[in-house]
PDB file of C-alpha atoms in Angstrom:
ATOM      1  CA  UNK A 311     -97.216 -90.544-104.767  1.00 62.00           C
ATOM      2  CA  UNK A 312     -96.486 -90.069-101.322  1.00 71.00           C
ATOM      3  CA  UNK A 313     -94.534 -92.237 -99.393  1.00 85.00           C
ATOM      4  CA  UNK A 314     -96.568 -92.483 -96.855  1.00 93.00           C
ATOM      5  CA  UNK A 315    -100.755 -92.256 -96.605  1.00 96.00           C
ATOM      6  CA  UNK A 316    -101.599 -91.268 -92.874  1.00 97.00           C
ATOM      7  CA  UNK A 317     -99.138 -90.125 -90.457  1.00 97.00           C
ATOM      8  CA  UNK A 318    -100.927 -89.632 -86.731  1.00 97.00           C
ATOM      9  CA  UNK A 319     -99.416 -88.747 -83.662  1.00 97.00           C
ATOM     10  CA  UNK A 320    -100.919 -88.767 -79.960  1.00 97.00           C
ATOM     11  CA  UNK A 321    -103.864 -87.644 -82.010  1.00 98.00           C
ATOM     12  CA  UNK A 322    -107.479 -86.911 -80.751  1.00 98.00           C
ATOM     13  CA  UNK A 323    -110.306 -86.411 -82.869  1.00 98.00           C
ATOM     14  CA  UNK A 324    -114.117 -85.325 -81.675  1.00 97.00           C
ATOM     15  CA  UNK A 325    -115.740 -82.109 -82.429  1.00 96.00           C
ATOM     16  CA  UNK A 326    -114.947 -78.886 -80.856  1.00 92.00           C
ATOM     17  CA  UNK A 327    -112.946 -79.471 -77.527  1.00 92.00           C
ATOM     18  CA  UNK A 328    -114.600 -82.405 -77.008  1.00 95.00           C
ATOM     19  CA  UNK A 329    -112.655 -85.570 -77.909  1.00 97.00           C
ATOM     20  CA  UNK A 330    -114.177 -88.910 -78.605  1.00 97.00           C
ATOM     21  CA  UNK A 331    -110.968 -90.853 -80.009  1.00 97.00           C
ATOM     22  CA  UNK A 332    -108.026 -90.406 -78.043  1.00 97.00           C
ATOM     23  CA  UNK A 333    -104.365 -91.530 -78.727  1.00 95.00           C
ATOM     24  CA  UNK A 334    -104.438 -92.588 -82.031  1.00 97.00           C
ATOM     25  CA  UNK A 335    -100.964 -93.702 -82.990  1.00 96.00           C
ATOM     26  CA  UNK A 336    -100.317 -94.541 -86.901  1.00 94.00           C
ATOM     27  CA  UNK A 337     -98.120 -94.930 -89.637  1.00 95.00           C
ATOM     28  CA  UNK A 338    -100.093 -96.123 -92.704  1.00 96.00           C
ATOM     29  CA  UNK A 339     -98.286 -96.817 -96.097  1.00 94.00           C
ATOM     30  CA  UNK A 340     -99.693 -96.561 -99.906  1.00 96.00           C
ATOM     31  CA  UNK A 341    -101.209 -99.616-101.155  1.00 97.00           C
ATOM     32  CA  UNK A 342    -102.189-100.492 -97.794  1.00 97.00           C
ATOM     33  CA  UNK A 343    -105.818-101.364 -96.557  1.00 97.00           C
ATOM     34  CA  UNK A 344    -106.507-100.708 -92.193  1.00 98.00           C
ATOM     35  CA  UNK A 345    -110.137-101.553 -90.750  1.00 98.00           C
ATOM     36  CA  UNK A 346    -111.383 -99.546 -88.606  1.00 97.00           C
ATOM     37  CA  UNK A 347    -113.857-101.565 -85.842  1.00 95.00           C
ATOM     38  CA  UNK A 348    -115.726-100.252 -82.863  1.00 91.00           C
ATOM     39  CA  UNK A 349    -119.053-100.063 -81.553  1.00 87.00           C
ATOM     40  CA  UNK A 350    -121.724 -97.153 -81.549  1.00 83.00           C
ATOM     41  CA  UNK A 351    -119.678 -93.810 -80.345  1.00 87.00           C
ATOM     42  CA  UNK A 352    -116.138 -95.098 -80.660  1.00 91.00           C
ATOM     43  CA  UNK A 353    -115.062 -93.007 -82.599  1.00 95.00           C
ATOM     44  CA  UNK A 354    -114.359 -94.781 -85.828  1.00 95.00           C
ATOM     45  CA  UNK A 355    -116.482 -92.461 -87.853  1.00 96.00           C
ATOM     46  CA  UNK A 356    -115.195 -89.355 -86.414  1.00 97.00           C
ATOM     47  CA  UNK A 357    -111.552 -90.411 -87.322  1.00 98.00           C
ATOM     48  CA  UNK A 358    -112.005 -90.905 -90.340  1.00 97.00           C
ATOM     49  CA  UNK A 359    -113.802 -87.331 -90.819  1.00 97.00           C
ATOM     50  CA  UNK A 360    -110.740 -85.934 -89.164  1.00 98.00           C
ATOM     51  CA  UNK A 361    -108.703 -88.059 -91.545  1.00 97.00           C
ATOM     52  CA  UNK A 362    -110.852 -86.539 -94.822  1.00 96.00           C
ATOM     53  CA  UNK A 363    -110.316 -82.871 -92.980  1.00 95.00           C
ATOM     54  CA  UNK A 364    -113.951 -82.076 -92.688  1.00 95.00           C
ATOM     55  CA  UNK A 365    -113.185 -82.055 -89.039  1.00 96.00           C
ATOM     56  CA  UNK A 366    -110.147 -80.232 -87.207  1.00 97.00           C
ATOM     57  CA  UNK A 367    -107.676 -81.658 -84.948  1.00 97.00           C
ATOM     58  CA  UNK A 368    -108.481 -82.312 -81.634  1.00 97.00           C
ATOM     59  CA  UNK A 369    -104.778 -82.541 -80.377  1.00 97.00           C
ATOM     60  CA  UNK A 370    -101.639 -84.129 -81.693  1.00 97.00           C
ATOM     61  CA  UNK A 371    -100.166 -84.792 -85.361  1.00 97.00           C
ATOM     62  CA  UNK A 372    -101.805 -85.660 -88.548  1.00 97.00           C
ATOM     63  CA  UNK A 373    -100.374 -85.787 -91.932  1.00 97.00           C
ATOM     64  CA  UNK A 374    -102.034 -87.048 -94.925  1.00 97.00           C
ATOM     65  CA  UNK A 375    -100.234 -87.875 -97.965  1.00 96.00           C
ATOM     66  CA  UNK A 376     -96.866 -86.609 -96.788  1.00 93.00           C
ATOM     67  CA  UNK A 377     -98.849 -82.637 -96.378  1.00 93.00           C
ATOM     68  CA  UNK A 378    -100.908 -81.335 -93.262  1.00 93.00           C
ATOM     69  CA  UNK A 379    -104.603 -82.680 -93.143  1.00 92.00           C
ATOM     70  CA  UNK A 380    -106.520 -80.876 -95.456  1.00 85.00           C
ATOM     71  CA  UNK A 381    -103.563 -79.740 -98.135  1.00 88.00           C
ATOM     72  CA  UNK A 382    -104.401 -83.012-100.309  1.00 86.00           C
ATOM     73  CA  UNK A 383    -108.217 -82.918-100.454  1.00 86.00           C
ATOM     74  CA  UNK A 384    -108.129 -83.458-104.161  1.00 86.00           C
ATOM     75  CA  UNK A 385    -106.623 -86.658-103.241  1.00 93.00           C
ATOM     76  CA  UNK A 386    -108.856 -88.050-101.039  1.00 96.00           C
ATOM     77  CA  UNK A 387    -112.090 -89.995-101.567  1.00 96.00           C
ATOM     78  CA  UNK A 388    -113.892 -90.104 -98.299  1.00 96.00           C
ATOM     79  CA  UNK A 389    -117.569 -91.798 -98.910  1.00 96.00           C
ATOM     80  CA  UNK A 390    -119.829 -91.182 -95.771  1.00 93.00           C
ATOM     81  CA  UNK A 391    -122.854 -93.678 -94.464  1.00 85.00           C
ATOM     82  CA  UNK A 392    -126.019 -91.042 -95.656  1.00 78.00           C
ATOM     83  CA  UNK A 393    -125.661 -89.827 -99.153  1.00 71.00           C
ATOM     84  CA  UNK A 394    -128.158 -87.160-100.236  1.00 62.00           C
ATOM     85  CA  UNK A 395    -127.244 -86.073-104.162  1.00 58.00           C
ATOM     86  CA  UNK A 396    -129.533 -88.650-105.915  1.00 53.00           C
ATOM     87  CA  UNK A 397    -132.221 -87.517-103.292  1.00 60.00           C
ATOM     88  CA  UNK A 398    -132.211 -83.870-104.489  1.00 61.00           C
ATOM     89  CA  UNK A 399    -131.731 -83.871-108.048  1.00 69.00           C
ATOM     90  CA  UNK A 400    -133.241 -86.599-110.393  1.00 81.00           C
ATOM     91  CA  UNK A 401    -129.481 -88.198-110.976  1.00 91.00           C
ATOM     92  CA  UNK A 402    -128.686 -90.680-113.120  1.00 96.00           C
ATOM     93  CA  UNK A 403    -126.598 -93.755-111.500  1.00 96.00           C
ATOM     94  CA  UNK A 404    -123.510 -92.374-114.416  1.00 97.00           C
ATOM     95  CA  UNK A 405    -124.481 -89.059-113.542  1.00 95.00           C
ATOM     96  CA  UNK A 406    -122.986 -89.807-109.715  1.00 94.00           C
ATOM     97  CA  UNK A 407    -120.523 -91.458-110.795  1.00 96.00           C
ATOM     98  CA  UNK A 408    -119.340 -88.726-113.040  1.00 95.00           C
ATOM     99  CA  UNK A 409    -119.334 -86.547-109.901  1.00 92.00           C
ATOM    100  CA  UNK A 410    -116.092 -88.397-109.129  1.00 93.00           C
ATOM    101  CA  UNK A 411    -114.583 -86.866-111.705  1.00 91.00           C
ATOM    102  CA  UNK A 412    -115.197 -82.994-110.517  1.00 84.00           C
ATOM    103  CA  UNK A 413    -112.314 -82.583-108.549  1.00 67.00           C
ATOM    104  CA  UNK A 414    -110.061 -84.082-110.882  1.00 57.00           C
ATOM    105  CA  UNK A 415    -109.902 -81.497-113.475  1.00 52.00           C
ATOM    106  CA  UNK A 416    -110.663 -77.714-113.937  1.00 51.00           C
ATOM    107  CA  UNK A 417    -114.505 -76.339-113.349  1.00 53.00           C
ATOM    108  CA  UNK A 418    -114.485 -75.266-116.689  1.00 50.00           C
ATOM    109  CA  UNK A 419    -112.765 -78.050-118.660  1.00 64.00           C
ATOM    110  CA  UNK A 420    -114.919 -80.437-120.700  1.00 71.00           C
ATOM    111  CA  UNK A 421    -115.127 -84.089-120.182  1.00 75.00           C
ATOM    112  CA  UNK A 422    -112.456 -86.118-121.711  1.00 85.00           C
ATOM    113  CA  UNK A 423    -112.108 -89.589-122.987  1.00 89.00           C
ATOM    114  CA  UNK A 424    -109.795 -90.292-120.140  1.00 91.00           C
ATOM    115  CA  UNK A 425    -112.591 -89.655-117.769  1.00 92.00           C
ATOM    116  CA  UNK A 426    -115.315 -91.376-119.350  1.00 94.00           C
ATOM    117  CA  UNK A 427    -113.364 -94.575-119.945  1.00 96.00           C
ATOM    118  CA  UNK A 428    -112.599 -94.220-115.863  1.00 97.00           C
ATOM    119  CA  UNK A 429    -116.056 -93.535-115.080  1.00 97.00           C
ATOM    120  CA  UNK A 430    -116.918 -96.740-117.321  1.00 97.00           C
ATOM    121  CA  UNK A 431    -114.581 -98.955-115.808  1.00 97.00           C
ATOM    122  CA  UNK A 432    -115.462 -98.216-112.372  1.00 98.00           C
ATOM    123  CA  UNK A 433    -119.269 -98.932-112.688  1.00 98.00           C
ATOM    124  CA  UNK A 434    -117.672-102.091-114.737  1.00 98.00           C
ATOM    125  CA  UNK A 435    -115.814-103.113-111.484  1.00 97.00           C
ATOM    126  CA  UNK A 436    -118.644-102.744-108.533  1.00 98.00           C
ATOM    127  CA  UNK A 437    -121.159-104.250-111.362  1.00 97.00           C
ATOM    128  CA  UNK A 438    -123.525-101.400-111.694  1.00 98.00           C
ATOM    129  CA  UNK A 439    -122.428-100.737-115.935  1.00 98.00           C
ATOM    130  CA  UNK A 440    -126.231-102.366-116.460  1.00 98.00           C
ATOM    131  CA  UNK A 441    -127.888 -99.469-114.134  1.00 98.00           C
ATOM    132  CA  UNK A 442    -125.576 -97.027-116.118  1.00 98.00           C
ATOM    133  CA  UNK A 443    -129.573 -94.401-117.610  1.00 97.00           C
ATOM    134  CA  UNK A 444    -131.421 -95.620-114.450  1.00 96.00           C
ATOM    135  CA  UNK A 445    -132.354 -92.825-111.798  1.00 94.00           C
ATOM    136  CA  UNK A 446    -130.317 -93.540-108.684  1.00 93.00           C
ATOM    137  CA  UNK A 447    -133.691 -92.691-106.423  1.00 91.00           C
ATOM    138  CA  UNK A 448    -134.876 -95.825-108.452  1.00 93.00           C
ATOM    139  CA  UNK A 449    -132.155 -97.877-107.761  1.00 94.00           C
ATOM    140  CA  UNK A 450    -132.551-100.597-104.328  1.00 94.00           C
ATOM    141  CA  UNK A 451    -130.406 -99.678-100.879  1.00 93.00           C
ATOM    142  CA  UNK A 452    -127.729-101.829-102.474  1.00 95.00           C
ATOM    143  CA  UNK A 453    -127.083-101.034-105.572  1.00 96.00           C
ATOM    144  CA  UNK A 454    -127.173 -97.354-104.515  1.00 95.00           C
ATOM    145  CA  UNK A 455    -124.629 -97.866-102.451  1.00 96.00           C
ATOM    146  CA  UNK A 456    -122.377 -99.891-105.078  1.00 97.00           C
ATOM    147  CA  UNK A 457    -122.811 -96.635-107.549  1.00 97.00           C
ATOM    148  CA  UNK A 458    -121.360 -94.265-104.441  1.00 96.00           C
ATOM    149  CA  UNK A 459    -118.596 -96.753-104.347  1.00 98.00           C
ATOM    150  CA  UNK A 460    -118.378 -96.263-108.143  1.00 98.00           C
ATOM    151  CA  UNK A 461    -118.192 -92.551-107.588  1.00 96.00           C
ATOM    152  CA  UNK A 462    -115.192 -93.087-105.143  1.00 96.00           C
ATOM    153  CA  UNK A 463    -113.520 -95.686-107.688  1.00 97.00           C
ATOM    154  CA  UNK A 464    -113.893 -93.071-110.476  1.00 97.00           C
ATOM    155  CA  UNK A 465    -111.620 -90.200-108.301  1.00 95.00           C
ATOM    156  CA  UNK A 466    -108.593 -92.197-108.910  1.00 96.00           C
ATOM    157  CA  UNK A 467    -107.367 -91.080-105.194  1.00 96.00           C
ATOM    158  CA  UNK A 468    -104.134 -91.958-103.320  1.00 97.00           C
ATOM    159  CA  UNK A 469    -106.429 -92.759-100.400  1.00 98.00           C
ATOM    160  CA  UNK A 470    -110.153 -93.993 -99.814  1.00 98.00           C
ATOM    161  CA  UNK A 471    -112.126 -93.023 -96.730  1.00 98.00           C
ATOM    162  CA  UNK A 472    -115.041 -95.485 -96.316  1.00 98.00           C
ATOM    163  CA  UNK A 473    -117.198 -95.416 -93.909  1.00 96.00           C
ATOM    164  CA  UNK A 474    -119.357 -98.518 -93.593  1.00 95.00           C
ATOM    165  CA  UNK A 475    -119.192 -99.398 -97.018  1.00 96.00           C
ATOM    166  CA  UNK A 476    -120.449-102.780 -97.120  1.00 94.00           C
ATOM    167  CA  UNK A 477    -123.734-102.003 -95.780  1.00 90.00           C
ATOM    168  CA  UNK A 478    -126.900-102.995 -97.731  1.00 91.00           C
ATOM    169  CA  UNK A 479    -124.750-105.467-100.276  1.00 94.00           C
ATOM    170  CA  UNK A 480    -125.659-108.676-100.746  1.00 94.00           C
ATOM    171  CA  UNK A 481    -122.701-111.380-101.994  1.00 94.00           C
ATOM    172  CA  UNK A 482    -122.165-110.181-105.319  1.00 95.00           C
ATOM    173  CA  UNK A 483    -122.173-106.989-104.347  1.00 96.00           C
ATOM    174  CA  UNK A 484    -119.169-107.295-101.429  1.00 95.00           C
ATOM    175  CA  UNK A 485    -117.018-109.729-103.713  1.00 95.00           C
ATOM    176  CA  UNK A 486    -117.567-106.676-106.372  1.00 97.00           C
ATOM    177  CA  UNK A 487    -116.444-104.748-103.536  1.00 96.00           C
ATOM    178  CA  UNK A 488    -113.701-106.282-102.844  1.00 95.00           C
ATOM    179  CA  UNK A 489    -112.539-106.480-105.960  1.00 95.00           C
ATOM    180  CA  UNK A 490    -112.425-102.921-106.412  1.00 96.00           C
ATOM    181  CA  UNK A 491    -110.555-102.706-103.416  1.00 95.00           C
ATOM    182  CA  UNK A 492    -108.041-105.297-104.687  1.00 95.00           C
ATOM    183  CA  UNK A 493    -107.979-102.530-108.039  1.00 96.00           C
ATOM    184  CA  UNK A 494    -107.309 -99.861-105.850  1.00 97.00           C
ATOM    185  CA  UNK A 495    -104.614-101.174-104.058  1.00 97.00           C
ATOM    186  CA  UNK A 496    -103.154-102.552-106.854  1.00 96.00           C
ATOM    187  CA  UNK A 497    -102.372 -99.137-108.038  1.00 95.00           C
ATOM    188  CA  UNK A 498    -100.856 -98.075-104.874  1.00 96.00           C
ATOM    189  CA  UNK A 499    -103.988 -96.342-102.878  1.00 97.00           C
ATOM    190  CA  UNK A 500    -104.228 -96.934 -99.059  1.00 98.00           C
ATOM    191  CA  UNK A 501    -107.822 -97.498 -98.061  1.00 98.00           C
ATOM    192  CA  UNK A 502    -109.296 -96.633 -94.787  1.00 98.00           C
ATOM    193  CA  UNK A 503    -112.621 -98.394 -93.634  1.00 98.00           C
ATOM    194  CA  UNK A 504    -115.070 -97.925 -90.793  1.00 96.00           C
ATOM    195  CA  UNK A 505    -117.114-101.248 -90.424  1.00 92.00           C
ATOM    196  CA  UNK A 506    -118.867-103.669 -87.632  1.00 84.00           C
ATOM    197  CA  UNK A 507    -118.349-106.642 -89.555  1.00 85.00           C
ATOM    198  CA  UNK A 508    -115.480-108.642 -88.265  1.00 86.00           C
ATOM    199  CA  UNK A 509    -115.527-110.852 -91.411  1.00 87.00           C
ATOM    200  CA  UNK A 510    -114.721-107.715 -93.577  1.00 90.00           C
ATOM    201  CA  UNK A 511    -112.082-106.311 -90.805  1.00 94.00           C
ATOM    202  CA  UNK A 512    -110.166-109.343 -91.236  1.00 92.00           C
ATOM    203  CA  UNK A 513    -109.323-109.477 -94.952  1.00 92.00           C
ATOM    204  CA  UNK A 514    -107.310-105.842 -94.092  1.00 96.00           C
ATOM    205  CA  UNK A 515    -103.779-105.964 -93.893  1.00 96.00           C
ATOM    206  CA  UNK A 516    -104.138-103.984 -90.475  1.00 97.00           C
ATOM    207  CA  UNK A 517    -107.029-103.845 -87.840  1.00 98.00           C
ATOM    208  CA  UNK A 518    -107.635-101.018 -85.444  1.00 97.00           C
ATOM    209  CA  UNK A 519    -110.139-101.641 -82.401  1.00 96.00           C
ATOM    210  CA  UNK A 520    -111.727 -98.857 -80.769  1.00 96.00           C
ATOM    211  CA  UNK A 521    -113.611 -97.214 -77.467  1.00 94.00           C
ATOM    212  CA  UNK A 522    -112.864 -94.206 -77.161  1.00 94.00           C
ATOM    213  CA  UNK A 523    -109.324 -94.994 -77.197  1.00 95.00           C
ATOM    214  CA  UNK A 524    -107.149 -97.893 -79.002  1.00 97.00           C
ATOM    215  CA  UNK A 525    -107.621-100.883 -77.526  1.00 96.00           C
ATOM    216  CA  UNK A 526    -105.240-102.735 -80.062  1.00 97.00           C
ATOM    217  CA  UNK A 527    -104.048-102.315 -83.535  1.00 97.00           C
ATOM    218  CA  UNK A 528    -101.852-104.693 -85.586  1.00 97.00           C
ATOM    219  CA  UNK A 529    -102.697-107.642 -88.113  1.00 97.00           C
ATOM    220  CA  UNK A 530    -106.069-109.369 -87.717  1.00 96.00           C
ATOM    221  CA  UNK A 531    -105.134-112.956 -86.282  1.00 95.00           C
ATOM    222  CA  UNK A 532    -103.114-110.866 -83.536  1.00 96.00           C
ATOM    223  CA  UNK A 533    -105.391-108.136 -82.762  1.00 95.00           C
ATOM    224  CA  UNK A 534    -109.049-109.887 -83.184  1.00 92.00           C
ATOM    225  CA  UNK A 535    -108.623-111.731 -80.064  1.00 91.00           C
ATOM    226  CA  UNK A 536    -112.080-112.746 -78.083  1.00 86.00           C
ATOM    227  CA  UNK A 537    -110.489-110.676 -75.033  1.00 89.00           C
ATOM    228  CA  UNK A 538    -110.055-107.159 -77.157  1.00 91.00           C
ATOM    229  CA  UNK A 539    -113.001-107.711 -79.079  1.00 87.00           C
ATOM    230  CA  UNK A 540    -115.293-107.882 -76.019  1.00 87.00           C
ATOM    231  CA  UNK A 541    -113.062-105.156 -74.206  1.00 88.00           C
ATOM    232  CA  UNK A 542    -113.938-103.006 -77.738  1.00 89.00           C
ATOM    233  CA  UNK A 543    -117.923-104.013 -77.727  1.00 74.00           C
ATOM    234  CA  UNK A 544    -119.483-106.705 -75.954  1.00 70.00           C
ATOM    235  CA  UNK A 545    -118.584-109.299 -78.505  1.00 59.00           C
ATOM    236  CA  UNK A 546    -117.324-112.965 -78.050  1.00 58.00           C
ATOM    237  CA  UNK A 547    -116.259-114.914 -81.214  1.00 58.00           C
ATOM    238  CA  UNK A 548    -115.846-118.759 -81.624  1.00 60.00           C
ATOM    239  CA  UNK A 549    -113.722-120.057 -84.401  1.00 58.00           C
ATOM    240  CA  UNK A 550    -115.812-122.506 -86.347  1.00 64.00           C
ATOM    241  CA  UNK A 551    -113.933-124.386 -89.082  1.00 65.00           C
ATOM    242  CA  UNK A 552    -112.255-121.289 -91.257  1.00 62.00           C
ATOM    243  CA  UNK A 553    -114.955-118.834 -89.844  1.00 62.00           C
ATOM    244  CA  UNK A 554    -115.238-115.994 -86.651  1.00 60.00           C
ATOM    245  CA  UNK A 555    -118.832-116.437 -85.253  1.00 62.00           C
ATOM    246  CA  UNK A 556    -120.411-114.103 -83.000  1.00 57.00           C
ATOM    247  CA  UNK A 557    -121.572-115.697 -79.598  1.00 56.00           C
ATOM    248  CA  UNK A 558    -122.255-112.554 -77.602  1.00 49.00           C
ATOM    249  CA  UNK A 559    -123.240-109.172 -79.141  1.00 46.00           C
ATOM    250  CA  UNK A 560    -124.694-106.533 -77.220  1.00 45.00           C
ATOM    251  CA  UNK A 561    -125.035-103.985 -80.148  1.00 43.00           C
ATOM    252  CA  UNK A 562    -127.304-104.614 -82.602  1.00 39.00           C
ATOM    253  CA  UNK A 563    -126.478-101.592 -84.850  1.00 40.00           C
ATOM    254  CA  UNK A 564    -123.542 -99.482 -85.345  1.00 40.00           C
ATOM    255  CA  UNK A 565    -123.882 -95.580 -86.524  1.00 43.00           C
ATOM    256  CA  UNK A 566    -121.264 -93.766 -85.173  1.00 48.00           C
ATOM    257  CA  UNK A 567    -121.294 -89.888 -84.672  1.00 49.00           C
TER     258      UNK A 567
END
């Protein structure tokens, strides 16, 4: 494994010319977990594209998993907000998640045992084992999106791309979530998210606020300040016991582009 998961310098995502993010700055180690928090068009979503290499380099430096962006694709998990494979074929919840295993191993190699005990163990960790024979089109908004996390579980990657991945789980689902996370870690992968949710943001080790630019970017008690999160979207927070609450929010959802 590589000694280090995302190396960016001066860099500037966006599409085309065009960039959206702009002096990104970052040094992010294996086993590592960073947050990525902004509002609608900050770029969040479009980094982490850039990060996955299904979008070029703007300008500056970006090396992922000690090779150029886009030389360790088989090691990258990158799960997106829309998903569309259960929509076209009738899939299977273990059918998706055995699309995790794809890249893993040689188009024309059989499954192993290795790969279904992975593929077991990682609907076993987000809770979906139950839903194992049920069509995903069948399945609720939530559990859908615990099987894609299953899918991303079952790549066994050095680092995880997730973008949004919280949304549509209740409770169980995000402490099943987070467990996995905890998994992954464990075993040395950096993880990557894009989210809205300050509450999720500040379990990562490292928090990165965004408009267009960095606004800060260190650990959560020193970067979620009530100054840089309303100078990143319009938000005040209140501490209330253990808790961040909201008392200003001027953007109800966030979908970056």
């Amino acid at each position: 494994m590589s000694e280090t998961a995302v190396v960016a310098r001066r860099l500037s995502v966006g599409y085309g010319s065009h960039a959206v993010l702009s002096g990104v700055e970052a040094f992010l180690k294996p086993g590592g977990s960073t947050a990525l928090v902004g509002s609608n068009g900050s770029g969040k979503s479009t980094l982490l594209k850039t990060l996955a290499g299904l979008l070029p380099v703007v300008e500056g430096g970006l090396e992922i998993l000690g090779r150029p962006v886009g030389e360790s694709s088989q090691r990258v998990a990158y799960l997106s907000q829309f998903h569309q494979s259960g929509f076209v074929l009738p899939l299977r919840a273990i059918d998706v998640v055995r699309m995790g295993r794809f890249d893993q191993r040689s188009r024309f190699t059989r499954r192993s045992r290795a790969d279904d005990v992975i593929v077991s163990e990682s609907m076993e960790l987000l809770k979906v084992s139950d839903l194992a024979d049920r069509p995903l089109r069948d399945l609720s908004g939530g559990q859908q999106q615990r099987v894609y996390l299953a899918q991303v579980l079952a790549r066994r990657s050095d680092l995880l791309l997730l973008d949004e991945p919280t949304a549509g789980l209740d409770a169980p689902g995000r402490a099943a979530y987070i467990d996995a996370l905890n998994f992954e870690r464990s075993r040395g992968a950096a993880v990557v998210t894009a989210t809205h949710d300050v509450g999720e943001a500040s379990m990562c080790d490292r928090v990165m606020l965004l408009a267009g630019r960095v606004i800060a970017d260190g650990p959560p008690n020193v970067v979620m300040t009530p100054e840089n999160l309303l100078e990143t979207f319009g938000i005040g927070l209140t501490k209330v016991g253990d808790q961040l609450v909201v008392t200003e929010h001027h953007h109800d959802h966030d979908h970056d582009h």
